[in-house]
Short mmCIF file of C-alpha atoms in Angstrom, two decimals:
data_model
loop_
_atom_site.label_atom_id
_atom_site.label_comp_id
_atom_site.label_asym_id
_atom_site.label_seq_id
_atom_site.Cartn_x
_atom_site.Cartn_y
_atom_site.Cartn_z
CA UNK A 1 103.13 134.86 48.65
CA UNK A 2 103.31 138.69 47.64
CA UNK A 3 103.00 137.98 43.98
CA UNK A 4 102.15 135.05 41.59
CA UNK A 5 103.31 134.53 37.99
CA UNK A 6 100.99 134.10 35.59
CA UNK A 7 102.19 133.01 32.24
CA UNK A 8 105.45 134.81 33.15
CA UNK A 9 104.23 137.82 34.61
CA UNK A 10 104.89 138.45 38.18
CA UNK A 11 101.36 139.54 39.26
CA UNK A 12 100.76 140.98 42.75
CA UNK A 13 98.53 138.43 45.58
CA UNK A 14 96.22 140.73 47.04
CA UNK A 15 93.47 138.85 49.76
CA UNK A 16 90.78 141.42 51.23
CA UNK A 17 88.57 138.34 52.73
CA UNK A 18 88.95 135.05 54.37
CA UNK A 19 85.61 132.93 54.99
CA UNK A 20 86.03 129.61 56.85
CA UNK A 21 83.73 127.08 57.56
CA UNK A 22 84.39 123.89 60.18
CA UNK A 23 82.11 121.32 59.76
CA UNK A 24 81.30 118.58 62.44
CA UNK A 25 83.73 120.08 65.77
CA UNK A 26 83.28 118.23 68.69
CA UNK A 27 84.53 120.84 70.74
CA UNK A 28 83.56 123.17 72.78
CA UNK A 29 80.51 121.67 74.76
CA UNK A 30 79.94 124.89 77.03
CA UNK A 31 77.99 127.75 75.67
CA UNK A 32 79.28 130.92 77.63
CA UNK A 33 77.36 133.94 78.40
CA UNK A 34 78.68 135.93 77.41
CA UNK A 35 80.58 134.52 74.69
CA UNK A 36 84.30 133.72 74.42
CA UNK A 37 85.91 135.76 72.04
CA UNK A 38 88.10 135.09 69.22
CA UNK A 39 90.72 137.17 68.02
CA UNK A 40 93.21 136.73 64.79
CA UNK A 41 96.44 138.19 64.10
CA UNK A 42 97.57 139.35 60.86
CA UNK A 43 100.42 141.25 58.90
CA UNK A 44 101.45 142.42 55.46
CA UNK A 45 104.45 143.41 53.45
CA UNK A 46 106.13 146.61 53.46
CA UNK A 47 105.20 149.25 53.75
CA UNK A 48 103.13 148.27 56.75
CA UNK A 49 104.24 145.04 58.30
CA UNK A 50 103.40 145.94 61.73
CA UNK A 51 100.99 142.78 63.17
CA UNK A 52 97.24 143.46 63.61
CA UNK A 53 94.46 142.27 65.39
CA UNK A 54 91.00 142.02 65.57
CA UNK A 55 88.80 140.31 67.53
CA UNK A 56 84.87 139.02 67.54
CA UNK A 57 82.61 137.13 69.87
CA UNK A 58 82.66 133.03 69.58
CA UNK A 59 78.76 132.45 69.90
CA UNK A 60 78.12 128.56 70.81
CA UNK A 61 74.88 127.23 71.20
CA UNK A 62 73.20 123.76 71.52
CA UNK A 63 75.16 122.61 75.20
CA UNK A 64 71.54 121.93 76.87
CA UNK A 65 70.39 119.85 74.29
CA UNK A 66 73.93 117.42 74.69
CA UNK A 67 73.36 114.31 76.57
CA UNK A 68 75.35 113.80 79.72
CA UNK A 69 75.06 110.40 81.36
CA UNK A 70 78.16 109.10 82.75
CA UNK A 71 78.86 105.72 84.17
CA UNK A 72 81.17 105.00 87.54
CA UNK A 73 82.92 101.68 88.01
CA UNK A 74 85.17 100.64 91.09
CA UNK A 75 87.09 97.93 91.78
CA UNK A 76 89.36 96.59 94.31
CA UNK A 77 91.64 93.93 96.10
CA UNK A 78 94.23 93.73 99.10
CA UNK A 79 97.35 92.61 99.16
CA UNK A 80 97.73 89.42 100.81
CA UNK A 81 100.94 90.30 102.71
CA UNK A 82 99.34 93.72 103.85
CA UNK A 83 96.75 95.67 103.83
CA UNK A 84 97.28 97.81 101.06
CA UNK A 85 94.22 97.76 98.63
CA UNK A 86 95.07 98.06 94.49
CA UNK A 87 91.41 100.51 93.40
CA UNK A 88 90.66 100.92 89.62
CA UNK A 89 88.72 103.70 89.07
CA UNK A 90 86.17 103.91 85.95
CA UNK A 91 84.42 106.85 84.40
CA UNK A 92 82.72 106.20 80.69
CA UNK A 93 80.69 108.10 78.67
CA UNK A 94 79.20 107.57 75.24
CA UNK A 95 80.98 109.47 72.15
CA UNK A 96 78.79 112.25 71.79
CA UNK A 97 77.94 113.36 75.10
CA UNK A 98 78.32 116.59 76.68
CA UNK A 99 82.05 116.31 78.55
CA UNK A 100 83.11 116.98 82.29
CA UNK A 101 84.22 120.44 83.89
CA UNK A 102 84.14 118.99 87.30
CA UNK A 103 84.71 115.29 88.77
CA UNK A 104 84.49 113.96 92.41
CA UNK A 105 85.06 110.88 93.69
CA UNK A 106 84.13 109.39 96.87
CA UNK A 107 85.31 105.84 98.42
CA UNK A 108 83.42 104.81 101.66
CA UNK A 109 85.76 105.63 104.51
CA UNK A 110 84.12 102.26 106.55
CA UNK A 111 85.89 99.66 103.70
CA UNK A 112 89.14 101.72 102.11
CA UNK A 113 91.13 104.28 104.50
CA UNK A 114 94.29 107.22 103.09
CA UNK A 115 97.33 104.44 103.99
CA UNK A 116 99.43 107.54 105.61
CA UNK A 117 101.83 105.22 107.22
CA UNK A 118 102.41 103.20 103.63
CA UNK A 119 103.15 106.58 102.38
CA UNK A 120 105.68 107.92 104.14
CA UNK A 121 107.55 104.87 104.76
CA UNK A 122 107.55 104.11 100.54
CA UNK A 123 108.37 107.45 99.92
CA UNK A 124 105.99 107.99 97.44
CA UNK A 125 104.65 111.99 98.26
CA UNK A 126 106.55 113.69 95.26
CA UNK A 127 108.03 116.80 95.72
CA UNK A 128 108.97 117.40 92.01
CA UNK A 129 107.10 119.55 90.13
CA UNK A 130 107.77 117.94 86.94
CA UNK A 131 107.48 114.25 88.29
CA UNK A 132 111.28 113.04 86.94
CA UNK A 133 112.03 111.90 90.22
CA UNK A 134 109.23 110.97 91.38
CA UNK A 135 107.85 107.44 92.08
CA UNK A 136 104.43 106.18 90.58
CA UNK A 137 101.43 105.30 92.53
CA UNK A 138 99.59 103.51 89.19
CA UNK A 139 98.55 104.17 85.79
CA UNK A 140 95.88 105.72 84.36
CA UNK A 141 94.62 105.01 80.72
CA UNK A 142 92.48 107.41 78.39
CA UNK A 143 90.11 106.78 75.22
CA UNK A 144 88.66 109.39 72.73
CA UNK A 145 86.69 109.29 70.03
CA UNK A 146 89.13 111.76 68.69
CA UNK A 147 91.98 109.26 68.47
CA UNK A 148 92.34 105.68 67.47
CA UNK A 149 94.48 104.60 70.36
CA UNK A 150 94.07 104.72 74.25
CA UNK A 151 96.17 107.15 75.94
CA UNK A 152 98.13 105.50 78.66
CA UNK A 153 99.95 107.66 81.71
CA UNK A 154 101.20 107.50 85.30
CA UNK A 155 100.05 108.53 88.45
CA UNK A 156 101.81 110.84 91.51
CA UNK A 157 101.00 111.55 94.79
CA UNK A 158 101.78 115.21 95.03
CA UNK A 159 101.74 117.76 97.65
CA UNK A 160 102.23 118.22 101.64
CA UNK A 161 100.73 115.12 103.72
CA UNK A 162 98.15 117.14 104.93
CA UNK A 163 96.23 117.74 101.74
CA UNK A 164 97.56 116.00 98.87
CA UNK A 165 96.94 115.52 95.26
CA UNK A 166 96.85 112.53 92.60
CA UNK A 167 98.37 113.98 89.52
CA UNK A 168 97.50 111.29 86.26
CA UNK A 169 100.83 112.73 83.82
CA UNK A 170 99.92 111.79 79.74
CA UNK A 171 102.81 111.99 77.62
CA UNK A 172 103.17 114.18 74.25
CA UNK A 173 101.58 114.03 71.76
CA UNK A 174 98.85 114.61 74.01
CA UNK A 175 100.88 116.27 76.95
CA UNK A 176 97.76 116.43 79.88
CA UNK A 177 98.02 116.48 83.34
CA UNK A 178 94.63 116.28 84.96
CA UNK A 179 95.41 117.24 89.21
CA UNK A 180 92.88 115.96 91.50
CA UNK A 181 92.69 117.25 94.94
CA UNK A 182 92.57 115.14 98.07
CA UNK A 183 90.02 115.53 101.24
CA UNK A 184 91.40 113.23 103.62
CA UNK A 185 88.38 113.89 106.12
CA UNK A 186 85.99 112.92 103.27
CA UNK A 187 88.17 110.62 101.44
CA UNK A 188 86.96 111.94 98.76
CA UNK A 189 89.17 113.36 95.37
CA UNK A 190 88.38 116.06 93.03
CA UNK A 191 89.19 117.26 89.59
CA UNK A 192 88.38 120.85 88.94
CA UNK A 193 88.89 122.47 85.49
CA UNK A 194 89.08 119.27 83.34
CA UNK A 195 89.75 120.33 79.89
CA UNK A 196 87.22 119.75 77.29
CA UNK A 197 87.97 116.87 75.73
CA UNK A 198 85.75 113.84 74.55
CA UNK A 199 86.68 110.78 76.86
CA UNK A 200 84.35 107.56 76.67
CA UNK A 201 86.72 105.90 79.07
CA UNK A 202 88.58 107.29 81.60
CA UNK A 203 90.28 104.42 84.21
CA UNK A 204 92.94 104.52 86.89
CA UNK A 205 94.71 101.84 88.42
CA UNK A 206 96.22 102.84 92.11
CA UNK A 207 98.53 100.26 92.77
CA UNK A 208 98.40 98.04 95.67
CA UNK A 209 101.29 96.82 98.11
CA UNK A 210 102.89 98.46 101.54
CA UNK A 211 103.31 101.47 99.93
CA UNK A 212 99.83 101.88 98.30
CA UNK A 213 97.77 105.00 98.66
CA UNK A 214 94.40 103.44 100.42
CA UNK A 215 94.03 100.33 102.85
CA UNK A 216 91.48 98.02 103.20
CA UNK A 217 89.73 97.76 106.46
CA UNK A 218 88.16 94.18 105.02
CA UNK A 219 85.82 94.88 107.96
CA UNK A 220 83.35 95.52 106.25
CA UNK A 221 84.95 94.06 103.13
CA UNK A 222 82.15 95.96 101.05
CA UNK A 223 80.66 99.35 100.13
CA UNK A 224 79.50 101.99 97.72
CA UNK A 225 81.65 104.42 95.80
CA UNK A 226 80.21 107.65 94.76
CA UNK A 227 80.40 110.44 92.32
CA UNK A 228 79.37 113.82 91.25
CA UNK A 229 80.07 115.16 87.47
CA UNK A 230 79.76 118.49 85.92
CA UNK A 231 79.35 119.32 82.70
CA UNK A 232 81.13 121.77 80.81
CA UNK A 233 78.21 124.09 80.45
CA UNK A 234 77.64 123.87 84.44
CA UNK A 235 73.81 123.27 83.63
CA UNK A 236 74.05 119.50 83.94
CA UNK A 237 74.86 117.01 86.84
CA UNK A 238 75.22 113.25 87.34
CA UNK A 239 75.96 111.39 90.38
CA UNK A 240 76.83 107.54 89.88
CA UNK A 241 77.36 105.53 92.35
CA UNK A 242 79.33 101.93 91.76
CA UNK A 243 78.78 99.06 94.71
CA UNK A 244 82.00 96.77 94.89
CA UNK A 245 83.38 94.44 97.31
CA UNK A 246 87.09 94.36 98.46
CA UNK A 247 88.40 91.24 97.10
CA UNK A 248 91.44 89.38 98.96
CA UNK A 249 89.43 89.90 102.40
CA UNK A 250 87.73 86.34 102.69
CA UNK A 251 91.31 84.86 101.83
CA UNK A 252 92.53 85.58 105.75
CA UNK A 253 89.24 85.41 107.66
CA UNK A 254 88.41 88.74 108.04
CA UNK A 255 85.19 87.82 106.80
CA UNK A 256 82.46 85.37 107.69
CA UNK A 257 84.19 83.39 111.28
CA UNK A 258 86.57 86.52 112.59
CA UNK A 259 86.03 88.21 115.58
CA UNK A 260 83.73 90.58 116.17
CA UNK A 261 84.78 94.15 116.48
CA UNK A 262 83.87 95.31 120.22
CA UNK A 263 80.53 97.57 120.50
CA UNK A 264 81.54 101.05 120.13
CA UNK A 265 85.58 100.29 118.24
CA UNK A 266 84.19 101.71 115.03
CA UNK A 267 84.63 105.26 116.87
CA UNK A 268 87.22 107.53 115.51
CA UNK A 269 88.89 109.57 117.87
CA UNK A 270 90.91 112.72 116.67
CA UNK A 271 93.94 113.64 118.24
CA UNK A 272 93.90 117.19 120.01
CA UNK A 273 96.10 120.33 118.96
CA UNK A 274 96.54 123.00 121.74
CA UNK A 275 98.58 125.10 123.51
CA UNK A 276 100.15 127.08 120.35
CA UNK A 277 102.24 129.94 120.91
CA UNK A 278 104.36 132.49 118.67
CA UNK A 279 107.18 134.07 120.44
CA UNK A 280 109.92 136.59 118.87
CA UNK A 281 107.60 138.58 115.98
CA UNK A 282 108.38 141.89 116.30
CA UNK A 283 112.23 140.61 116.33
CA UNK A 284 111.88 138.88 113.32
CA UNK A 285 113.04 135.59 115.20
CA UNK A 286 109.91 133.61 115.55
CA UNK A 287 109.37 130.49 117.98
CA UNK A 288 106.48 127.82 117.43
CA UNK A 289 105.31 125.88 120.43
CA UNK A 290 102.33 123.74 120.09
CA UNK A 291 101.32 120.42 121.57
CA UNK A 292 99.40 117.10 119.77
CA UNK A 293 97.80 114.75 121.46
CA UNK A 294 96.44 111.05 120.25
CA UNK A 295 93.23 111.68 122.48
CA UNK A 296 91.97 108.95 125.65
CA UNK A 297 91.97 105.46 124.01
CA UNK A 298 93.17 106.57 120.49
CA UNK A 299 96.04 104.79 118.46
CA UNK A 300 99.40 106.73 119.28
CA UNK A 301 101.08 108.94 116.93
CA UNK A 302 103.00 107.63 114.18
CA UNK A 303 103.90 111.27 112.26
CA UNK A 304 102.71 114.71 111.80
CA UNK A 305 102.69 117.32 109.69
CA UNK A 306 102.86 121.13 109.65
CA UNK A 307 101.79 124.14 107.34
CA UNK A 308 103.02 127.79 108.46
CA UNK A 309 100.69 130.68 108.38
CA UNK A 310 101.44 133.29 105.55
CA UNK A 311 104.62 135.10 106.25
CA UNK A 312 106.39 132.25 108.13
CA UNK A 313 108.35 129.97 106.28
CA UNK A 314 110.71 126.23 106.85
CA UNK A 315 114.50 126.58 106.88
CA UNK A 316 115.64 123.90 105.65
CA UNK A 317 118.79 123.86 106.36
CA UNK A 318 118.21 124.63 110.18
CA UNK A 319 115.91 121.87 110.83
CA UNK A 320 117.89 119.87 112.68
CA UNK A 321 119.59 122.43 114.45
CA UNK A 322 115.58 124.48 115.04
CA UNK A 323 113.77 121.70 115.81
CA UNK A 324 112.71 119.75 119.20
CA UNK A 325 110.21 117.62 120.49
CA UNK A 326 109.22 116.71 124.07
CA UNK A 327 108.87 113.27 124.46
CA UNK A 328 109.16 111.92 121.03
CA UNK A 329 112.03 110.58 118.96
CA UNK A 330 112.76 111.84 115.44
CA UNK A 331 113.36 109.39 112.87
CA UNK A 332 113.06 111.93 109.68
CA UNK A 333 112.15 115.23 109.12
CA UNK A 334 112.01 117.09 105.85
CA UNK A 335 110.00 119.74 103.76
CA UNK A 336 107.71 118.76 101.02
CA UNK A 337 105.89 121.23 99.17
CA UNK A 338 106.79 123.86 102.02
CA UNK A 339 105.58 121.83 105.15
CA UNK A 340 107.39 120.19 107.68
CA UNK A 341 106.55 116.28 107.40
CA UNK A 342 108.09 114.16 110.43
CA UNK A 343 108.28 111.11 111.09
CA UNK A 344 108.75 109.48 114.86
CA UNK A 345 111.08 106.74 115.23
CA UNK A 346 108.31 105.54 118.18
CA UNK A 347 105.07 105.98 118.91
CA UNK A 348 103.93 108.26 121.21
CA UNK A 349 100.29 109.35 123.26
CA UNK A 350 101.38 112.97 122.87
CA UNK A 351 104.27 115.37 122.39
CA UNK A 352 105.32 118.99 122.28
CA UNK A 353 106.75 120.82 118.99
CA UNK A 354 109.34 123.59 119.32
CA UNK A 355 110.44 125.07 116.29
CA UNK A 356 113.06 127.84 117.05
CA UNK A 357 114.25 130.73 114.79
CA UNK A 358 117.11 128.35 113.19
CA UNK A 359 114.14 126.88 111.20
CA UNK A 360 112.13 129.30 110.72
CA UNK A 361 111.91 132.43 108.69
CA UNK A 362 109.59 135.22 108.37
CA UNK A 363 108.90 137.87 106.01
CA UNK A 364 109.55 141.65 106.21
CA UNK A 365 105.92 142.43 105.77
CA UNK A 366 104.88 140.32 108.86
CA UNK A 367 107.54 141.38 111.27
CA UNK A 368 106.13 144.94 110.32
CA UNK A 369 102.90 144.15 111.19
CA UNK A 370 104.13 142.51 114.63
CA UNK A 371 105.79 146.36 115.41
CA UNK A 372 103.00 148.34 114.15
CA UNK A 373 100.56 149.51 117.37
CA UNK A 374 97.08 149.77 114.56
CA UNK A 375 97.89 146.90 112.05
CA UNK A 376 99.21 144.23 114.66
CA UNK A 377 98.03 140.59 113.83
CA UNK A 378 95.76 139.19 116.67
CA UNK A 379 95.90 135.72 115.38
CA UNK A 380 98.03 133.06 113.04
CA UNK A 381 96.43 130.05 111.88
CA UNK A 382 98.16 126.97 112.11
CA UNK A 383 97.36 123.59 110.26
CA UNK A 384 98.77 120.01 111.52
CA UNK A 385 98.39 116.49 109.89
CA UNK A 386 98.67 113.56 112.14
CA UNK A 387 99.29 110.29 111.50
CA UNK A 388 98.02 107.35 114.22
CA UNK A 389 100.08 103.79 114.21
CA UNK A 390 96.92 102.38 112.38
CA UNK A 391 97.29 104.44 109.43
CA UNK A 392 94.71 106.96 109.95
CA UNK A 393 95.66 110.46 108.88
CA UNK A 394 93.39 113.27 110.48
CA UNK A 395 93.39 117.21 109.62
CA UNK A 396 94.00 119.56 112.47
CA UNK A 397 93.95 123.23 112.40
CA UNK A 398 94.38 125.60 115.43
CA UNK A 399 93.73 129.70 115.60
CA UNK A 400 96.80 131.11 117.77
CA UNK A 401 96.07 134.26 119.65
CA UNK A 402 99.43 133.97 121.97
CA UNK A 403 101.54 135.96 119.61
CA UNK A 404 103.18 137.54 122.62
CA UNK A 405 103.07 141.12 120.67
CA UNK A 406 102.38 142.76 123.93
CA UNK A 407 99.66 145.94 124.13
#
């Protein structure tokens, strides 16, 4: 207040100096060099009430000295109708240690494989930024020292189908979204700039089914997961690694009495991109040509994906009218995130892509570059997922240098 009564007499409040003290914080647990700074706003009454500022540096010290020695856990079972494979993920920690900046996970490729095929068919790649409309892929559950109760939230598959992310979404009061990043050639998932909060427990349950997000080979039916955590400081890291065997294998002989997989089946065989082409830059009417192939003795092609160089850009609206394929039925094809994701009604050993100017737009700044004679482009990068009829999902990118600019 501006003024206080004291035994009737309005008496003006005048502060000069604020000392705080807070004792036993459990936060932050990274010491920056140099500091973080803090800075506090402040006004008064007339005739000056124009906010302030000042600011000071935030020295921390102690973050080598905190303990960091977290524990991995994985578990996980197929679906008896398919091969989907429900995972549970554990990460715990004890209540004062040090917490993570930086968490990857890696599941052995050999035992549990990205379903692609489950997800596009259950149409569980969201598209919606704020999840509303999106459907789950699991749960994922949350305990802090800080707080009596776990914290329980979903999981989303987010992003193109060439490099997705699993999004675990906490409600308020604690609204969190942690974003983990997929490598689908690694198989591997990580969480970059986790924020630093105490967790002793941190699980998630991917759900299992036709549409779950990993299958299980069952052959072999077991392996070891591994992990690599950062600390918030940076100046601390722990690798865990958690052995587990995929149960619901043994239940339809894939175990034990099956056959044996031929010498040499365990191969994986990429499928080839080639023979890309740009056509109509400098008229600001751009043509894609590029062929996929499944590669000699491969699986056929099940779906594929594209992402556009910078400065080239989906229609959506002119997809079906823009697009083609040589040899290979469409069944879908839509835009998630800003790639093309199809979908082939049949498999297919190979096919052709044309993607003509009803689908495709491209920006002023590119088409400029296309007329100029000294800043022409001399290549566009192009990146393709594919998607075999056994599920596996496989990177591709390609470097086009037919831009057909002329000299």
């Amino acid at each position: 207040p501006k003024t206080y009564s004291i035994a009737g007499v309005s008496t003006p409040v005048v502060v000069s100096e604020i000392d705080s003290t807070f004792d036993s914080l459990r936060m932050p647990t990274s010491c920056p060099a140099p500091p973080d700074r803090v800075v506090v706003g402040t006004d008064s009454y007339a005739p000056d009430s124009t906010l302030q500022s000042a600011t000071a540096p935030l020295t921390v010290t102690g973050c080598s000295g905190l303990t960091f020695s977290p524990g991995f856990h994985v578990t996980a079972a197929k679906d008896p109708a398919d091969s989907g494979a429900a995972i549970q993920t554990d990460i715990t920690q004890g209540p004062g240690e040090a917490t993570s900046r930086t968490v990857v996970l890696n599941l052995p490729s050999t035992v549990l494989t990205p379903n692609a095929a489950g997800v596009l068919n259950g149409g569980i790649l969201c598209s919606d930024s704020t999840f509303a409309t999106c459907k789950t892929i699991g749960s994922a559950t949350a305990t802090s020292p800080l707080y009596p109760a776990a914290l329980t939230g979903k999981a989303y598959l987010d992003g193109p189908l060439t490099s997705p992310s699993i999004a675990l979404v906490f409600p308020p009061p604690f609204a969190l979204t942690l974003v983990g990043n997929v490598n689908l050639a690694a198989n591997s998932t990580t969480f970059n700039n986790v924020p630093d909060i105490p967790l002793t427990d941190l699980r998630v349950n991917l759900a299992g089914g036709p549409s779950a997000v990993f299958a299980a080979t069952c052959s072999p039916t077991s392996g070891t997961a591994t992990s690599t955590l950062t600390s918030q400081n940076g100046d601390k890291t722990a690798s865990p690694a958690a052995s587990f065997t995929v149960a619901g294998c043994a239940a339809k002989g894939t175990t034990g009495g099956g056959k044996k997989p031929k010498p040499g089946s365990g191969k994986v065989i990429r499928p080839k991109l080639s023979s890309g082409s740009w056509n109509g830059l400098k008229q600001g009417k751009p043509t894609l040509t590029f062929k996929l192939a499944a590669g000699r003795g491969a699986p056929r092609l099940a779906a594929f994906s594209v992402k556009l160089p910078n400065g080239i850009s989906f229609v959506k609206k002119g997809l079906r009218k823009g697009l083609a394929l040589r040899t290979a039925p469409v069944k879908s094809a839509s835009l998630k995130r800003g790639s093309l994701v199809v979908t082939l009604r049949r498999t297919v050993a190979s096919l052709t892509v044309i993607v003509r100017p009803a689908a495709l737009k491209e920006s002023k700044a590119l088409r400029n570059k296309a007329r100029s004679k000294h800043r022409r482009p001399k290549s566009l990068k192009l990146v393709v997922g594919a998607l075999n009829a056994k599920g596996q999902t496989f990177g591709l990118s390609l470097v086009i240098r037919n831009l057909h600019l002329g000299k």
